[in-house]
Amino acid sequence: MKYVDEFRDPERAAALQQRIKHLAAQIFARRGRPLQLMEFCGGHTHTIFRYGIEQLLPDSIELVHGPGCPVCVLPRGRVDDCVALAQRPEVIFTTFGDAMRVPGSRQSLLEAKAAGADVRMVYSPLDALALARKHPSREVIFFALGFETTMPSTALTVLRAAGENIGNFSLFCNHITTVPTIKAILDSADMKIDGFLAPGHVSMVVGETPFHFVCDHYHKPLVITGFEPLDILQSLWMLLRQIHGGYCSVENQYSRVVASGGNDAGLNAIHQVFELREYFEWRGLGSIDHSGVRIREQYAAFDAERKFSLVNLQIADPKSCQCGEVLKGVIRPWQCKVFGEQCNPQKPLGALMVSSEGACAAYYNFGDQQALIRLREENGVSV
Amino acid sequence: MCLGIPGRIVAITDADKLMARVDVAGVQREINIACVVDPGQAPDSIIGTWVLVHVGFAMSRIDEQEAQKTLQLLAELGEMQEELTAMQSTAQP
């Protein structure tokens, strides 16, 4: 496929791998401890595991898998809200497929569907709007989630619904924002990140400028990164080059897709429809200031939270679940007490096991199972 | 949901609502192009353009020149690496 295959070329990957090793060795000789580099985005985590990129890297580079998987950080209370909405007889509840199996405190959407709720998977919010046109006597709710990448699509769908005066369509808005979350990570006492691979598709919408604070205030290098294996390797090399040279800046490896100013039409739609929430609750990370958006008063008619008077209940994660520590990079997925045994992709306990972009599911699906079992035994992880 | 897929715009299906047909590896579907048509630009002018498609929306035009530049840099890194390896293998101890 054009613009995909070229960025998977093994020969070029091998050359980059050599250059990474060379620079990493020089940096390690100076520092004496490994570098911790975070890929924020779940899409990057997926590529890293799918192509075995960690195995190509020297021990002096540790990749920390960040919280950038919107499905994985969805708190249980929000899933319970989805299920409650879906169980109303007048409602057709529509969602991206990724969110179907996220466990709530009682049920997932998939289980609610099996029990009779009208839950439908859609590819696009526009498909949900089409369902609303087709079934004027039903209330069609779209479960809007994702970072800035998916915000323009839901905002444009609301604008379309408003333009066509479609009264039976609303969003259950769970969009989250990237920058406050990166800031929370940088302010967290137990995290020591030396550099960031920044999310390419969030950047495609917001541009380069919102990331400057990472260099200006925290003096960490940051590279906006694409999603093919060569993109990741090249960006890692760019991070190392900055660290080796003793400088930091925002660099854009993914310039074929990301314009430095972002996408004007997308940003306009976002600002027209959404405003920042004071705070938003994340699974495993707790509450983060300004890390989510809600629908503006002007478009209240399309807001499922207002329309159906939802009270966002906070429900703690199961005690045995260590998603929070994995999300912060404090433990590796295989170090979690329930990894693989009580929690696996067929029966996920924690959200990180649900989406293919979650770090635990990636370890489970693409990791060397025998090696993981050995690691668990050697490190005395209770089973 | 967050991963995009490259496709090529093949036809405009509704110029007022900014809808177009896109071809993604032989599969065609209707998508929204509001984010890739500049204000005042005729929607027809983007037929043939490669775009990144996310959840039914074209979210970015793929910049052919930038893609080539990145590939060129990768190629140069590869060539330089070959030379470095050759130098190292023939270097005096």
XYZ file of C-alpha atoms in Angstrom:
476
model
C 0.000 0.000 0.000
C 1.338 3.427 -0.936
C 2.779 5.475 1.974
C 2.805 2.326 4.094
C 5.108 -0.278 2.508
C 8.012 2.148 2.013
C 8.044 2.778 5.754
C 8.374 -0.921 6.567
C 11.575 -1.650 4.592
C 13.744 -4.086 6.650
C 17.056 -2.887 5.134
C 16.435 0.696 6.143
C 15.321 -0.525 9.570
C 18.618 -2.377 10.035
C 20.601 0.743 9.150
C 18.630 2.836 11.623
C 19.070 0.154 14.277
C 22.865 0.404 13.902
C 22.820 4.174 14.245
C 20.582 3.954 17.319
C 22.941 1.435 18.945
C 25.941 3.624 18.188
C 24.421 6.792 19.714
C 22.833 4.936 22.655
C 26.196 3.405 23.605
C 27.842 6.850 23.676
C 25.006 8.302 25.764
C 25.081 5.337 28.165
C 28.845 5.675 28.646
C 28.255 9.237 29.829
C 25.128 8.679 31.981
C 25.651 5.177 33.306
C 21.927 4.431 33.364
C 19.392 3.545 30.678
C 17.284 6.186 28.924
C 13.524 6.053 29.481
C 11.694 7.177 26.366
C 7.893 7.307 26.341
C 5.646 6.626 23.387
C 2.488 8.407 24.553
C 0.139 7.007 21.957
C -1.458 3.553 21.982
C -1.082 3.410 18.197
C 2.688 3.611 18.643
C 2.553 0.932 21.350
C 0.751 -1.303 18.868
C 3.389 -0.760 16.142
C 6.236 -1.323 18.633
C 4.847 -4.730 19.642
C 3.588 -5.802 16.266
C 7.017 -5.310 14.697
C 9.100 -6.334 17.704
C 10.839 -2.941 17.859
C 11.855 -3.383 21.525
C 13.905 -6.421 20.503
C 15.861 -4.244 18.047
C 16.897 -1.772 20.739
C 19.909 -1.984 23.054
C 19.379 -2.456 26.820
C 20.356 1.170 27.326
C 16.964 2.257 25.925
C 13.759 1.482 27.838
C 10.465 2.269 26.154
C 7.746 3.382 28.565
C 4.270 2.781 27.157
C 2.159 5.846 27.881
C -1.531 6.345 28.605
C -2.524 7.319 25.052
C -5.136 4.627 24.481
C -8.555 6.277 24.973
C -10.324 2.951 25.486
C -7.784 1.880 28.117
C -8.108 4.975 30.293
C -11.903 4.993 30.308
C -13.033 4.706 33.953
C -15.536 2.024 34.945
C -18.155 4.598 35.942
C -18.271 5.889 32.369
C -18.796 2.381 30.988
C -21.643 1.966 33.508
C -23.158 5.201 32.152
C -22.946 3.767 28.608
C -24.683 0.575 29.702
C -27.408 2.554 31.539
C -28.034 4.644 28.400
C -28.042 1.573 26.150
C -30.613 -0.179 28.373
C -33.229 2.543 27.840
C -35.854 1.086 25.488
C -35.944 4.153 23.192
C -32.160 4.247 22.704
C -29.949 2.928 19.914
C -26.450 3.151 21.433
C -23.675 3.384 18.841
C -19.950 2.943 19.447
C -16.598 2.177 17.838
C -15.844 -1.542 18.110
C -12.849 -0.982 20.449
C -15.126 0.076 23.306
C -17.479 -2.914 23.227
C -15.546 -5.149 25.604
C -14.303 -2.600 28.166
C -15.495 -3.904 31.539
C -17.804 -1.710 33.601
C -18.528 -2.466 37.235
C -21.373 -4.817 36.221
C -21.348 -5.279 32.442
C -19.527 -4.344 29.277
C -21.463 -2.967 26.296
C -21.073 -6.353 24.625
C -22.702 -8.087 27.602
C -25.452 -5.458 27.682
C -26.085 -6.132 23.990
C -26.272 -9.899 24.627
C -28.817 -9.164 27.360
C -31.045 -7.299 24.884
C -29.840 -3.675 24.765
C -29.727 -2.132 21.275
C -25.957 -1.544 20.976
C -24.546 -1.147 17.476
C -20.959 -0.895 16.267
C -20.307 1.889 13.764
C -17.241 2.817 11.721
C -17.911 6.558 11.788
C -20.019 9.048 13.794
C -21.648 9.870 10.443
C -23.023 6.300 10.407
C -24.638 6.988 13.781
C -26.201 10.161 12.372
C -27.526 8.158 9.408
C -29.185 5.755 11.887
C -30.865 8.737 13.575
C -32.288 9.877 10.219
C -33.500 6.346 9.516
C -35.161 5.795 12.916
C -36.836 9.109 13.838
C -38.812 7.512 16.691
C -35.651 6.277 18.466
C -32.929 8.197 20.329
C -29.551 7.528 18.708
C -26.551 8.138 20.993
C -22.970 8.087 19.730
C -20.274 7.204 22.258
C -17.660 9.850 21.404
C -14.215 8.992 22.652
C -10.634 9.566 21.672
C -8.036 12.325 21.843
C -7.910 15.360 19.528
C -7.553 12.950 16.578
C -11.237 12.007 16.652
C -12.627 15.287 18.024
C -13.039 17.007 14.619
C -15.062 14.080 13.278
C -17.562 14.152 16.162
C -17.674 17.973 16.177
C -18.405 18.051 12.434
C -21.100 15.402 12.942
C -22.793 17.541 15.632
C -22.621 20.567 13.323
C -24.220 18.511 10.562
C -26.965 17.284 12.941
C -27.626 20.880 14.004
C -27.704 22.020 10.374
C -30.245 19.353 9.484
C -32.229 19.846 12.724
C -31.985 16.189 13.698
C -33.547 16.082 17.164
C -33.025 12.417 18.026
C -29.213 12.378 17.856
C -26.804 13.040 20.727
C -23.197 12.442 21.811
C -22.053 10.863 25.026
C -18.860 12.922 25.046
C -15.757 11.306 26.564
C -13.111 13.040 24.479
C -9.831 13.623 26.277
C -6.944 16.002 25.674
C -3.260 15.240 25.214
C -1.321 18.227 26.515
C -2.621 18.315 30.152
C -1.941 14.602 30.350
C 1.670 14.893 29.171
C 2.053 17.696 31.715
C 0.635 15.456 34.481
C 3.150 12.771 33.490
C 6.025 15.263 33.608
C 4.865 16.532 37.037
C 4.468 13.027 38.464
C 7.060 12.247 41.136
C 7.538 8.568 40.260
C 8.244 9.102 36.560
C 11.588 9.958 35.014
C 11.014 10.283 31.281
C 14.001 11.428 29.183
C 12.098 12.119 25.971
C 8.806 11.688 24.130
C 7.579 10.209 20.891
C 4.570 12.508 20.415
C 1.323 11.233 18.859
C 1.351 11.837 15.105
C -2.384 11.965 14.541
C -3.129 14.231 17.502
C -0.420 16.519 16.094
C -2.043 16.376 12.663
C -5.002 18.188 14.282
C -3.321 20.448 16.881
C 0.028 21.105 15.154
C 3.471 21.472 16.746
C 2.988 24.553 18.945
C 1.060 22.952 21.868
C 4.061 20.679 22.529
C 6.667 23.435 22.905
C 6.197 23.531 26.698
C 7.828 20.085 26.940
C 11.124 21.610 25.733
C 10.690 25.162 27.015
C 9.643 24.317 30.586
C 10.713 20.722 31.172
C 13.768 20.634 28.872
C 12.852 17.266 27.381
C 13.179 16.426 23.693
C 10.031 15.555 21.766
C 9.586 14.136 18.258
C 6.216 14.005 16.477
C 6.131 10.470 15.132
C 4.350 8.468 12.423
C 2.977 4.967 12.856
C 5.075 2.690 10.645
C 8.088 0.840 12.069
C 10.614 3.071 10.244
C 8.827 6.159 11.587
C 9.303 4.908 15.154
C 12.964 3.957 14.621
C 13.790 7.237 12.912
C 12.107 9.204 15.706
C 14.000 7.279 18.377
C 17.205 8.114 16.542
C 16.136 11.803 16.407
C 15.514 11.773 20.188
C 18.943 10.224 20.787
C 20.557 12.797 18.525
C 19.048 15.584 20.657
C 20.077 13.943 23.946
C 23.583 13.268 22.627
C 23.927 16.823 21.364
C 22.690 18.246 24.681
C 19.763 20.207 23.268
C 16.006 19.781 23.077
C 13.412 20.882 20.585
C 10.113 19.841 19.017
C 10.947 17.944 15.835
C 8.470 16.623 13.292
C 9.369 13.246 11.812
C 5.832 12.798 10.416
C 5.908 15.834 8.113
C 4.150 13.952 5.304
C 0.950 14.158 7.393
C 1.525 16.782 10.120
C 1.607 20.471 9.129
C 3.259 22.667 11.752
C 0.036 24.660 12.270
C -2.226 21.610 12.481
C -5.581 21.444 10.728
C -7.546 24.727 10.752
C -10.907 23.292 9.744
C -10.618 20.561 12.374
C -9.577 22.986 15.130
C -12.402 25.389 14.238
C -14.972 22.601 14.487
C -13.548 21.518 17.870
C -13.690 25.041 19.291
C -17.157 25.635 17.953
C -18.674 22.540 19.595
C -16.508 21.685 22.616
C -15.123 23.436 25.697
C -12.649 22.204 28.333
C -13.976 20.450 31.420
C -12.483 21.533 34.754
C -11.186 17.985 35.207
C -11.690 14.487 33.846
C -11.336 11.119 35.537
C -8.858 8.610 34.032
C -8.672 4.933 34.820
C -5.484 4.294 36.740
C -4.335 7.935 36.711
C -7.169 9.558 38.664
C -8.441 13.047 37.989
C -6.402 15.337 35.694
C -7.235 19.047 35.370
C -8.585 20.206 31.984
C -7.960 16.772 30.462
C -11.384 16.358 28.861
C -13.935 18.353 26.849
C -17.720 18.689 27.006
C -20.302 20.039 24.585
C -20.925 23.795 24.699
C -24.254 25.165 25.937
C -25.157 26.200 22.387
C -25.243 22.537 21.318
C -26.797 21.220 24.565
C -29.565 19.539 22.570
C -26.939 17.122 21.237
C -25.408 16.332 24.621
C -26.526 12.945 26.004
C -25.243 13.873 29.473
C -27.704 16.787 29.675
C -30.475 15.090 27.715
C -30.553 11.995 29.929
C -29.382 13.713 33.160
C -26.371 11.492 33.761
C -24.555 11.763 37.076
C -21.001 10.592 36.538
C -20.512 8.036 39.303
C -16.930 7.293 40.287
C -16.267 3.599 40.649
C -12.859 2.365 41.762
C -10.938 -0.192 39.681
C -10.880 -3.796 40.962
C -8.279 -4.169 43.744
C -6.245 -6.823 41.953
C -5.942 -4.650 38.816
C -2.646 -2.749 38.420
C -3.473 -0.839 35.230
C -2.563 2.454 36.917
C 0.976 1.376 37.726
C 1.431 -0.016 34.203
C 0.103 3.228 32.674
C 2.624 5.256 34.642
C 5.446 2.904 33.684
C 6.081 1.986 37.348
C 5.691 -1.725 36.562
C 5.843 -3.621 33.255
C 2.628 -5.387 32.128
C 4.014 -8.860 32.920
C 4.711 -7.756 36.493
C 0.992 -7.273 37.204
C -0.417 -9.816 39.668
C -3.231 -10.923 37.359
C -1.498 -10.644 33.925
C -2.407 -13.536 31.633
C -4.091 -15.649 34.297
C -7.181 -13.845 35.580
C -6.751 -11.051 33.023
C -6.344 -11.816 29.322
C -7.837 -10.497 26.046
C -10.648 -13.093 26.136
C -11.653 -12.071 29.665
C -10.123 -8.684 30.444
C -10.154 -7.492 34.037
C -8.364 -4.228 33.370
C -8.775 -1.925 30.413
C -5.177 -2.281 29.211
C -6.021 -5.832 28.184
C -9.010 -4.776 26.071
C -7.851 -2.701 23.143
C -5.177 -3.835 20.719
C -3.562 -0.475 21.567
C -3.330 -1.343 25.271
C 0.128 -2.217 26.589
C -1.029 -5.434 28.308
C -2.898 -6.776 25.279
C 0.167 -5.969 23.141
C 2.436 -7.923 25.503
C -0.070 -10.771 25.602
C -0.652 -10.964 21.840
C 2.825 -10.254 20.507
C 5.105 -11.061 23.430
C 7.160 -14.232 23.792
C 4.832 -16.142 26.152
C 7.485 -18.549 27.399
C 9.874 -15.703 28.172
C 7.111 -13.810 29.999
C 6.263 -16.856 32.157
C 9.976 -17.268 32.946
C 10.275 -13.569 33.858
C 7.256 -13.845 36.170
C 8.726 -16.895 37.904
C 12.196 -15.374 38.240
C 10.791 -12.195 39.710
C 8.400 -13.957 42.076
C 5.227 -12.389 40.647
C 2.388 -14.184 42.448
C 0.081 -16.128 40.161
C -9.903 4.187 16.092
C -6.821 6.385 16.271
C -5.009 4.799 13.353
C -5.507 6.336 9.947
C -5.298 4.657 6.583
C -4.115 6.261 3.321
C -6.651 6.509 0.513
C -7.135 8.425 -2.711
C -10.094 10.714 -3.435
C -11.791 9.417 -6.599
C -14.979 11.513 -6.835
C -16.944 14.268 -5.124
C -20.357 12.907 -4.152
C -21.873 16.014 -2.519
C -20.037 19.324 -2.976
C -22.310 21.247 -0.549
C -21.901 18.791 2.295
C -18.247 18.180 1.394
C -18.602 14.448 0.848
C -16.380 12.404 -1.465
C -15.700 8.824 -2.465
C -12.316 7.485 -1.425
C -10.462 4.397 -2.591
C -8.541 2.590 0.143
C -6.602 -0.361 -1.279
C -9.457 -1.144 -3.677
C -12.273 -0.623 -1.155
C -14.392 2.455 -1.819
C -16.589 4.365 0.607
C -18.046 7.827 1.125
C -16.148 10.102 3.495
C -16.292 13.698 4.689
C -13.622 16.036 3.284
C -14.276 19.209 5.321
C -10.791 19.061 6.882
C -8.866 18.797 3.602
C -10.606 21.407 1.445
C -9.327 24.930 2.058
C -11.824 27.811 2.361
C -12.721 28.985 -1.118
C -11.182 25.931 -2.774
C -13.352 23.965 -5.216
C -13.906 20.438 -3.820
C -13.306 19.021 -7.331
C -9.697 20.170 -7.169
C -8.794 17.514 -4.606
C -9.792 14.559 -6.797
C -6.723 12.334 -7.119
C -5.232 13.579 -3.824
C -3.933 11.086 -1.258
C -5.470 11.623 2.168
C -5.321 9.983 5.564
C -8.747 8.585 6.461
C -9.961 8.362 10.084
C -13.442 7.157 11.125
C -15.077 8.370 7.923
C -13.245 11.686 7.621
C -10.252 12.707 5.503
C -8.097 14.308 8.186
C -4.960 15.300 6.292
C -3.625 15.504 2.775
C -0.521 13.360 2.515
C 2.327 15.566 1.356
C 4.113 13.712 -1.447
C 7.226 15.912 -1.246
C 7.565 15.497 2.512
C 7.130 11.730 2.184
C 9.938 11.694 -0.401
C 12.168 13.831 1.812
C 11.729 11.450 4.752
C 12.425 8.432 2.542
C 15.459 10.182 1.060
C 16.809 10.883 4.548
C 16.242 7.256 5.526
C 18.100 6.137 2.409
C 21.012 8.456 3.200
C 21.146 7.215 6.782
C 21.357 3.694 5.354
C 24.156 4.587 2.933
C 26.102 6.449 5.594
C 25.690 3.471 7.889
C 27.146 1.140 5.253
C 30.119 3.439 4.918
C 30.568 3.684 8.683
C 30.421 -0.090 9.015
C 32.988 -0.441 6.217
C 35.231 2.114 7.904
C 34.963 0.370 11.252
C 35.735 -3.039 9.768
C 38.872 -1.766 8.052
C 40.000 0.586 10.841
C 43.411 0.011 12.405
C 43.171 -1.443 15.923
